[in-house]
mmCIF file of C-alpha atoms in Angstrom:
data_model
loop_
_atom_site.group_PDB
_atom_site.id
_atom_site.type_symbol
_atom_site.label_atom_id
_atom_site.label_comp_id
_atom_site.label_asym_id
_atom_site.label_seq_id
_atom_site.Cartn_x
_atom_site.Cartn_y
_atom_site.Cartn_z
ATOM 1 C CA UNK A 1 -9.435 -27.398 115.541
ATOM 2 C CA UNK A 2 -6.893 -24.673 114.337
ATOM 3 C CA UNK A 3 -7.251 -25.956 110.614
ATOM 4 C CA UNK A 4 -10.759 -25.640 111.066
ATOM 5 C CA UNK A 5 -11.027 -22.261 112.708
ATOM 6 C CA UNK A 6 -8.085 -20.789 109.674
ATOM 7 C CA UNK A 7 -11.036 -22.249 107.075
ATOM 8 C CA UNK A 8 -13.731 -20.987 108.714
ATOM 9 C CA UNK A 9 -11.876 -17.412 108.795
ATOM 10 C CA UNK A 10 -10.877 -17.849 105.282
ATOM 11 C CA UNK A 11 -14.457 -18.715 104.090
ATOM 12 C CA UNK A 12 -15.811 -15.387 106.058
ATOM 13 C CA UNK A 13 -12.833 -13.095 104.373
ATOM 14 C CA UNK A 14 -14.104 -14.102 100.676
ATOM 15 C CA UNK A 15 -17.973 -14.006 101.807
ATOM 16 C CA UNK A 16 -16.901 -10.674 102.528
ATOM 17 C CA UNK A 17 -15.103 -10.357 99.770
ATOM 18 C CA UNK A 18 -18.160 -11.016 97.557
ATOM 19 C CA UNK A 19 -20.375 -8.981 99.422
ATOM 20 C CA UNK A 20 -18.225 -5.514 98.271
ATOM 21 C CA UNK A 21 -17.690 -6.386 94.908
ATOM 22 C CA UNK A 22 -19.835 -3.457 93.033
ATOM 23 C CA UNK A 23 -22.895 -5.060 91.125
ATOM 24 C CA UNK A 24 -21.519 -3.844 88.053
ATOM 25 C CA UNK A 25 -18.979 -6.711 87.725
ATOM 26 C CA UNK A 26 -21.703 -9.525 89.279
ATOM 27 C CA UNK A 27 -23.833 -8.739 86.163
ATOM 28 C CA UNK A 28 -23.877 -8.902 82.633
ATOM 29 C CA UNK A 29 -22.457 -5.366 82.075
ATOM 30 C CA UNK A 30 -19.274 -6.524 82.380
ATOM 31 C CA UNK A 31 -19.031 -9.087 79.806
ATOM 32 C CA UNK A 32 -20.795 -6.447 77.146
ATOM 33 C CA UNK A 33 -17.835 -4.287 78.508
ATOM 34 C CA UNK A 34 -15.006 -6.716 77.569
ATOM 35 C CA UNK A 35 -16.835 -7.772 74.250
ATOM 36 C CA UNK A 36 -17.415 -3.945 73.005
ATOM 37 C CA UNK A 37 -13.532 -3.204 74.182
ATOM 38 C CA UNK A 38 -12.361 -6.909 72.226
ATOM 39 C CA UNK A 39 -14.586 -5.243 68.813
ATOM 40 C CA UNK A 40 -12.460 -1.658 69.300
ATOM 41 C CA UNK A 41 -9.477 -3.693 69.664
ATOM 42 C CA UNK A 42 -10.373 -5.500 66.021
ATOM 43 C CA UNK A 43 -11.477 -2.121 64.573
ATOM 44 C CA UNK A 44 -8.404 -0.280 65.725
ATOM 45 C CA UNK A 45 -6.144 -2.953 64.582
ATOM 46 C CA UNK A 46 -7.725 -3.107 61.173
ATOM 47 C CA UNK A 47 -9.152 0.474 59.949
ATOM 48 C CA UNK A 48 -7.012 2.650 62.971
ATOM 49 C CA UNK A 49 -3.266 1.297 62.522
ATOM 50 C CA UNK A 50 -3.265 1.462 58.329
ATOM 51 C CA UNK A 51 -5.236 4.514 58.050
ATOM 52 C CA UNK A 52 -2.274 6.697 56.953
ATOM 53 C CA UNK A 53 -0.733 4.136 55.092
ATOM 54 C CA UNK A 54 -4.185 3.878 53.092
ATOM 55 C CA UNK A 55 -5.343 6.966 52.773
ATOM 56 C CA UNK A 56 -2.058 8.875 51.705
ATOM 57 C CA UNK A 57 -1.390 12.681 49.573
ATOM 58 C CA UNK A 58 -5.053 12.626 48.332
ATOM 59 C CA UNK A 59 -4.453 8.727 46.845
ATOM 60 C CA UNK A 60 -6.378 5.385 48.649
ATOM 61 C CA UNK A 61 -4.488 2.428 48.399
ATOM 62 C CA UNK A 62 -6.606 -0.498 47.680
ATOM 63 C CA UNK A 63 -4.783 -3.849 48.226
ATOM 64 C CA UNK A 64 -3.964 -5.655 44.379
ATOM 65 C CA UNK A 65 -6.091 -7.284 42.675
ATOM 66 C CA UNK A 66 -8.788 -8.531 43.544
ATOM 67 C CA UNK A 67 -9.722 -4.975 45.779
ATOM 68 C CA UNK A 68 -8.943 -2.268 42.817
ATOM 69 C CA UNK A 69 -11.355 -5.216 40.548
ATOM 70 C CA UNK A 70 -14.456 -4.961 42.967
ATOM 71 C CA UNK A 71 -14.037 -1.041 43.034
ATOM 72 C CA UNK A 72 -14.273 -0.617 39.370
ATOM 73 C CA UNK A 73 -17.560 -3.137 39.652
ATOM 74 C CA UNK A 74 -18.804 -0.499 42.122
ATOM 75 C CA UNK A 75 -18.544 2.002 39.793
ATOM 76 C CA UNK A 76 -20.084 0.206 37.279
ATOM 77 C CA UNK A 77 -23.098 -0.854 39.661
ATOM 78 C CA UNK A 78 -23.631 2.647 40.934
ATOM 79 C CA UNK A 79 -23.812 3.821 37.228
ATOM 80 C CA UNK A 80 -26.568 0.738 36.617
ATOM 81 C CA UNK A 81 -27.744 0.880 39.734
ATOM 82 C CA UNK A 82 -29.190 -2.173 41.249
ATOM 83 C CA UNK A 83 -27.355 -4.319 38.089
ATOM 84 C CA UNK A 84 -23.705 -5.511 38.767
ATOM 85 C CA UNK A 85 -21.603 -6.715 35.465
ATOM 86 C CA UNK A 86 -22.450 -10.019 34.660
ATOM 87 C CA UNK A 87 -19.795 -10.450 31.939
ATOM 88 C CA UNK A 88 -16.469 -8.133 32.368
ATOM 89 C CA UNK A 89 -14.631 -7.620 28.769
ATOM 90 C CA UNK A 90 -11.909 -6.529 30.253
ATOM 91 C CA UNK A 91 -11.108 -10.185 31.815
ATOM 92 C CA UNK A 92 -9.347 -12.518 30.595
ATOM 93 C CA UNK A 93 -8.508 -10.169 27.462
ATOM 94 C CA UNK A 94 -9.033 -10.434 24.719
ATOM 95 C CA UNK A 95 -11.747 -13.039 25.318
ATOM 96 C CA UNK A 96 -13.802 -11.565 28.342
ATOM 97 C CA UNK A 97 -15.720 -13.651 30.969
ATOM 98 C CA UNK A 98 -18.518 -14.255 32.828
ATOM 99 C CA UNK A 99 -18.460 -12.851 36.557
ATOM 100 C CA UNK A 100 -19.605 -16.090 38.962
ATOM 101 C CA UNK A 101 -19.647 -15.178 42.172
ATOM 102 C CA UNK A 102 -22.282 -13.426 43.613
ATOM 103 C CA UNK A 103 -23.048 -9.609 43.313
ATOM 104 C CA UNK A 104 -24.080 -9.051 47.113
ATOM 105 C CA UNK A 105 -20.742 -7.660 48.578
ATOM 106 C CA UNK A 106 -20.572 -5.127 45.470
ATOM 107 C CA UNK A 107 -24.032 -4.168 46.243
ATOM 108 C CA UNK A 108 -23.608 -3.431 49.906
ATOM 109 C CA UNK A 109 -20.586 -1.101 48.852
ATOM 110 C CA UNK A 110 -22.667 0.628 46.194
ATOM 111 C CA UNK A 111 -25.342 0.979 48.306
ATOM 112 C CA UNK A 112 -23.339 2.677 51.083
ATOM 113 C CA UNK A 113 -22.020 4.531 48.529
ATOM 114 C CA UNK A 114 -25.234 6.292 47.042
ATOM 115 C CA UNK A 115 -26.232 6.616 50.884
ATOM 116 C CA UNK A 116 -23.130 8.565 51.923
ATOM 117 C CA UNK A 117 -22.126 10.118 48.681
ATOM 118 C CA UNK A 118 -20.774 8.906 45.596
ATOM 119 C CA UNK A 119 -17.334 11.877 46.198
ATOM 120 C CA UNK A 120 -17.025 9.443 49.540
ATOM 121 C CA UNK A 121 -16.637 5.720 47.602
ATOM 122 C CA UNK A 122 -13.269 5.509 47.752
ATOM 123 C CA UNK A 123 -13.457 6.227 51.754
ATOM 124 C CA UNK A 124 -16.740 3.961 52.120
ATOM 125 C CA UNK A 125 -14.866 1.090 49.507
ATOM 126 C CA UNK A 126 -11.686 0.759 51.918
ATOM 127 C CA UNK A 127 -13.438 0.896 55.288
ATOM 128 C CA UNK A 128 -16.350 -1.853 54.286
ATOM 129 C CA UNK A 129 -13.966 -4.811 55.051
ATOM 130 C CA UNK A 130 -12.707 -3.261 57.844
ATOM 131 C CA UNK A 131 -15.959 -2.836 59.041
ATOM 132 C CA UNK A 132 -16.988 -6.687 58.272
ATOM 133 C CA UNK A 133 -14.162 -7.857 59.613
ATOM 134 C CA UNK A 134 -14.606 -6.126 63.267
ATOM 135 C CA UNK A 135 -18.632 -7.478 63.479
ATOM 136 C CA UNK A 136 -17.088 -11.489 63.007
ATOM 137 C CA UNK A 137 -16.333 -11.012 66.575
ATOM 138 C CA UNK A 138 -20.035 -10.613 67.709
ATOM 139 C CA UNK A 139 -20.987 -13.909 66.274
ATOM 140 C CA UNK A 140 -17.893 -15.694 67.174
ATOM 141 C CA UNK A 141 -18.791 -14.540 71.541
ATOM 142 C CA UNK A 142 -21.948 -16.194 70.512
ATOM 143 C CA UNK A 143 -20.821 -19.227 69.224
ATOM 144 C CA UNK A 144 -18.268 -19.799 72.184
ATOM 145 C CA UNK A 145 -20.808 -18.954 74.945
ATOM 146 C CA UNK A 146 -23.611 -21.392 73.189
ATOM 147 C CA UNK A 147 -20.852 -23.797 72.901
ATOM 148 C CA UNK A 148 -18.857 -23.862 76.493
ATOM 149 C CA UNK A 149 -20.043 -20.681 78.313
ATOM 150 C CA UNK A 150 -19.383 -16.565 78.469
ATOM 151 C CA UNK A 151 -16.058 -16.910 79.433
ATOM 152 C CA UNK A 152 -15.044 -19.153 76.313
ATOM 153 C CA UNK A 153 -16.790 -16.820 73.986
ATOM 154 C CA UNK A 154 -14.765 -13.810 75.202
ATOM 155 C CA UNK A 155 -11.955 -16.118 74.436
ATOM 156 C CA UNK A 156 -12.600 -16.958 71.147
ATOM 157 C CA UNK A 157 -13.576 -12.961 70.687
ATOM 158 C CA UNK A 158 -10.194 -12.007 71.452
ATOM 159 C CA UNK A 159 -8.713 -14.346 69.599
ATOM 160 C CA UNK A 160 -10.526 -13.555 66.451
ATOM 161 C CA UNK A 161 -9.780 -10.088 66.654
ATOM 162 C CA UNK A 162 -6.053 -10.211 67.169
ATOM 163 C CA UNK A 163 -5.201 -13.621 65.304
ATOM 164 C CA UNK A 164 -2.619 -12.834 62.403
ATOM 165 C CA UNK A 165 -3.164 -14.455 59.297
ATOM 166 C CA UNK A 166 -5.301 -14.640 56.121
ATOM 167 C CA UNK A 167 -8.320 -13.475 57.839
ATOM 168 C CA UNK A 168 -6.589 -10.245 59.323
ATOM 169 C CA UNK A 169 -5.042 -9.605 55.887
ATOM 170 C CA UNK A 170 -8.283 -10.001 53.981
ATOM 171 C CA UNK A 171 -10.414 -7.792 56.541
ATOM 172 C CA UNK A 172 -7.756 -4.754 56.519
ATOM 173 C CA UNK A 173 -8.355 -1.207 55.509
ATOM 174 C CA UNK A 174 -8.251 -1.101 51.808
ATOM 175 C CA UNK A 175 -8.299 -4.846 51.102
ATOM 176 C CA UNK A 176 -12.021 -4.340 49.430
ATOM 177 C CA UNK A 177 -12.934 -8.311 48.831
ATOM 178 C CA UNK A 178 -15.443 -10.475 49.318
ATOM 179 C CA UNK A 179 -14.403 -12.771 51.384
ATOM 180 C CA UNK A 180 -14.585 -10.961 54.377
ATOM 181 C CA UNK A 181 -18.043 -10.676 53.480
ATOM 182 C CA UNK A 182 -18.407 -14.452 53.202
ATOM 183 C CA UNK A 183 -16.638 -14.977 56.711
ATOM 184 C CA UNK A 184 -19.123 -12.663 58.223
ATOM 185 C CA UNK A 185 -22.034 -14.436 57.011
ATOM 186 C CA UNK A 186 -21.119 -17.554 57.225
ATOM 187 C CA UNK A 187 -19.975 -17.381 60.871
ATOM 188 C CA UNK A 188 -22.944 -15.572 61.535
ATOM 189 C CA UNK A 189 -25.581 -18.040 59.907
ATOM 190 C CA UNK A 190 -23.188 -20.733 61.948
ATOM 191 C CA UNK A 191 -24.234 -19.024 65.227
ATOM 192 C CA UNK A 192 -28.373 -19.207 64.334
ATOM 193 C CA UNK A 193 -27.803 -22.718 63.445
ATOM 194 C CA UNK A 194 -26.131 -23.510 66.294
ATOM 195 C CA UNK A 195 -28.251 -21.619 68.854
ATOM 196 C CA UNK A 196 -31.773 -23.570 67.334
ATOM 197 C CA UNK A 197 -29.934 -26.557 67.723
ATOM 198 C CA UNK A 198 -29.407 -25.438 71.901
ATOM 199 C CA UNK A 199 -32.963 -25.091 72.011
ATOM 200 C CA UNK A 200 -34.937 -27.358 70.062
ATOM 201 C CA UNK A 201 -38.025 -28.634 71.546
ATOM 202 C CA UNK A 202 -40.387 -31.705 70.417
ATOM 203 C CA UNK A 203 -43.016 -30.038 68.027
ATOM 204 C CA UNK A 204 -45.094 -32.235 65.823
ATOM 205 C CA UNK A 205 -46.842 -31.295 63.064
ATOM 206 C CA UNK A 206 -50.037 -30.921 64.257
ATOM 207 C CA UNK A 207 -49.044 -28.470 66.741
ATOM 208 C CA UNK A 208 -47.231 -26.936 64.680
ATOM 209 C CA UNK A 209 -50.563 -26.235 62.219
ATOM 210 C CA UNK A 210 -52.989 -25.191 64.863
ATOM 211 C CA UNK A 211 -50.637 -22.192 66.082
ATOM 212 C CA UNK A 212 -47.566 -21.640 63.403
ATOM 213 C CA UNK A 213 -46.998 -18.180 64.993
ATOM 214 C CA UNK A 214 -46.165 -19.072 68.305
ATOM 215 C CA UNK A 215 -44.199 -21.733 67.168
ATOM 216 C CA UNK A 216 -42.119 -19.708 65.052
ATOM 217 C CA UNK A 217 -41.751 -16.550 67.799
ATOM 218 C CA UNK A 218 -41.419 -18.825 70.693
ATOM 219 C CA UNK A 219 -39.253 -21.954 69.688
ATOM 220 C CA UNK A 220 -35.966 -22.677 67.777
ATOM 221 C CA UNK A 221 -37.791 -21.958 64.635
ATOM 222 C CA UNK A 222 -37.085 -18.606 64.226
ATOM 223 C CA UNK A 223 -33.302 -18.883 65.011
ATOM 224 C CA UNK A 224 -33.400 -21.569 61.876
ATOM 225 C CA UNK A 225 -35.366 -19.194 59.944
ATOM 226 C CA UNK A 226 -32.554 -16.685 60.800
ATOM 227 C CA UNK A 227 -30.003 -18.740 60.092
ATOM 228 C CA UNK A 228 -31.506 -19.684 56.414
ATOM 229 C CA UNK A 229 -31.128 -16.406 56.094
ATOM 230 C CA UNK A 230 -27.735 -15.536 56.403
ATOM 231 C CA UNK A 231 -27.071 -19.110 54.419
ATOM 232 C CA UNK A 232 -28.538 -17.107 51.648
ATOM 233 C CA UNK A 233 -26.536 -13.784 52.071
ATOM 234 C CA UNK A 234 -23.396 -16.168 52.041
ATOM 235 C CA UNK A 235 -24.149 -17.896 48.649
ATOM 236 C CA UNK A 236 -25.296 -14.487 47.454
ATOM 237 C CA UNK A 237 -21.892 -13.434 47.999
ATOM 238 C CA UNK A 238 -19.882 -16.389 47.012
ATOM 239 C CA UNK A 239 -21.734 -18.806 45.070
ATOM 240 C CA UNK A 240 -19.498 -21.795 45.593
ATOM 241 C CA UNK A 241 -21.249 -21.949 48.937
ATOM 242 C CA UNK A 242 -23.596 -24.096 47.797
ATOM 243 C CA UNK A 243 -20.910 -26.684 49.360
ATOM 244 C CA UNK A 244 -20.887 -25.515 52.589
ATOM 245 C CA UNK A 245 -24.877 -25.457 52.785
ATOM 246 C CA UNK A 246 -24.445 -29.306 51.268
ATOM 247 C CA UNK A 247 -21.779 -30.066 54.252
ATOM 248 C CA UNK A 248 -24.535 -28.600 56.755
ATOM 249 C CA UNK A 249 -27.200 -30.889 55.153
ATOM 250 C CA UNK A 250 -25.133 -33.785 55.707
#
């Protein structure tokens, strides 16, 4: 009877309990709060921390190579404006070579570029990656709470943002390449692929045909549509993704 009685008593003290916790931390607020402080903890960690160290006496240090490379093909695109080299003379001297991956990353900078100010590309060059680098985390909740639930895609969040390693390096302040770009999209077109799978329905064709529109507002449709997308962005950037979209296929 005593056992019973020190349950009962415990069971009203968390009832309780529940009842004053603030409605703030019952809802969804607080997850958005955790997930926008996770993306200022990636943005801090990658633009905040090297900002001196990049942007020192009047000079912005780009990371070698591959970042000061892209910046000169910024130049050149802003100059030819939408058209990206092609075929650089200057690699490979004295033979040249043809450029192969794709010209999307380049144009996004370029673009920003003629936006902001072309006196600002060195600024808008460095803090591009950065910038990339910090949104991964937004797909990455998504995949983790479609996947397990909110709680794992916090997880994964943080982990994304703080992980050392390759990925870190490559979406840093200064380090202007595109494969930050090509993590971004990728992950992202991932996450649409992912979520249509979570909600397919059983359409046939013929329902389909009598009302495409709903279909493709109100079912998984749109989130494939969405997710061909940002397939397309990804081999727009890197071309050699072709391969990945074959993997998917499979």
């Amino acid at each position: 009877m005593a056992k019973n009685k020190h349950k009962n008593k415990l069971k009203l003290i968390k009832e309780d309990v529940k009842s004053n916790i603030p409605l703030f931390f019952k809802s969804n607020y607080i997850i958005y709060t955790i997930l926008f402080l996770i993306i200022s903890v990636a943005f801090y960690i990658r633009a905040v921390i090297p900002w001196n160290a990049t942007f020192a006496n009047g000079v912005t240090g780009f990371a070698m190579d591959d970042a000061v490379f892209h910046m000169r093909l910024v130049e050149n695109l802003i100059t030819n404006f939408p058209h990206r080299l092609t075929y650089d003379a200057f690699t490979h001297y004295p033979f040249g070579s043809v450029l192969s991956w794709g010209s999307l990353f380049d144009l996004i900078i370029g673009t920003l570029v003629l936006i902001f100010g072309v006196d600002n590309i060195n600024t808008i060059g460095a803090l591009v990656p950065a910038i990339m680098g910090t949104l991964v985390v937004i797909p990455v909740y998504l995949i983790g709470k479609e996947i397990l639930n909110k709680k794992a895609g916090l997880f994964c969040a943080f982990l994304v943002a703080i992980l050392p390693g390759a990925f870190l390096q490559r979406s840093t302040l200064g380090f202007t390449d595109n494969h930050v770009a090509e993590v971004l999209f990728s992950t992202t077109f991932l996450m649409f692929a992912i979520i249509a799978f979570n909600r397919v329905k059983d359409i046939t064709i013929l329902e389909f045909i009598k009302n495409p529109l709903y279909y493709i507002i109100k079912t998984p449709l749109k989130y494939s549509v969405m997710s061909g997308i940002f397939l397309g962005l990804y081999i727009l950037t890197w071309t050699t993704g072709l391969i990945f979209s074959g993997m998917v296929a499979l």
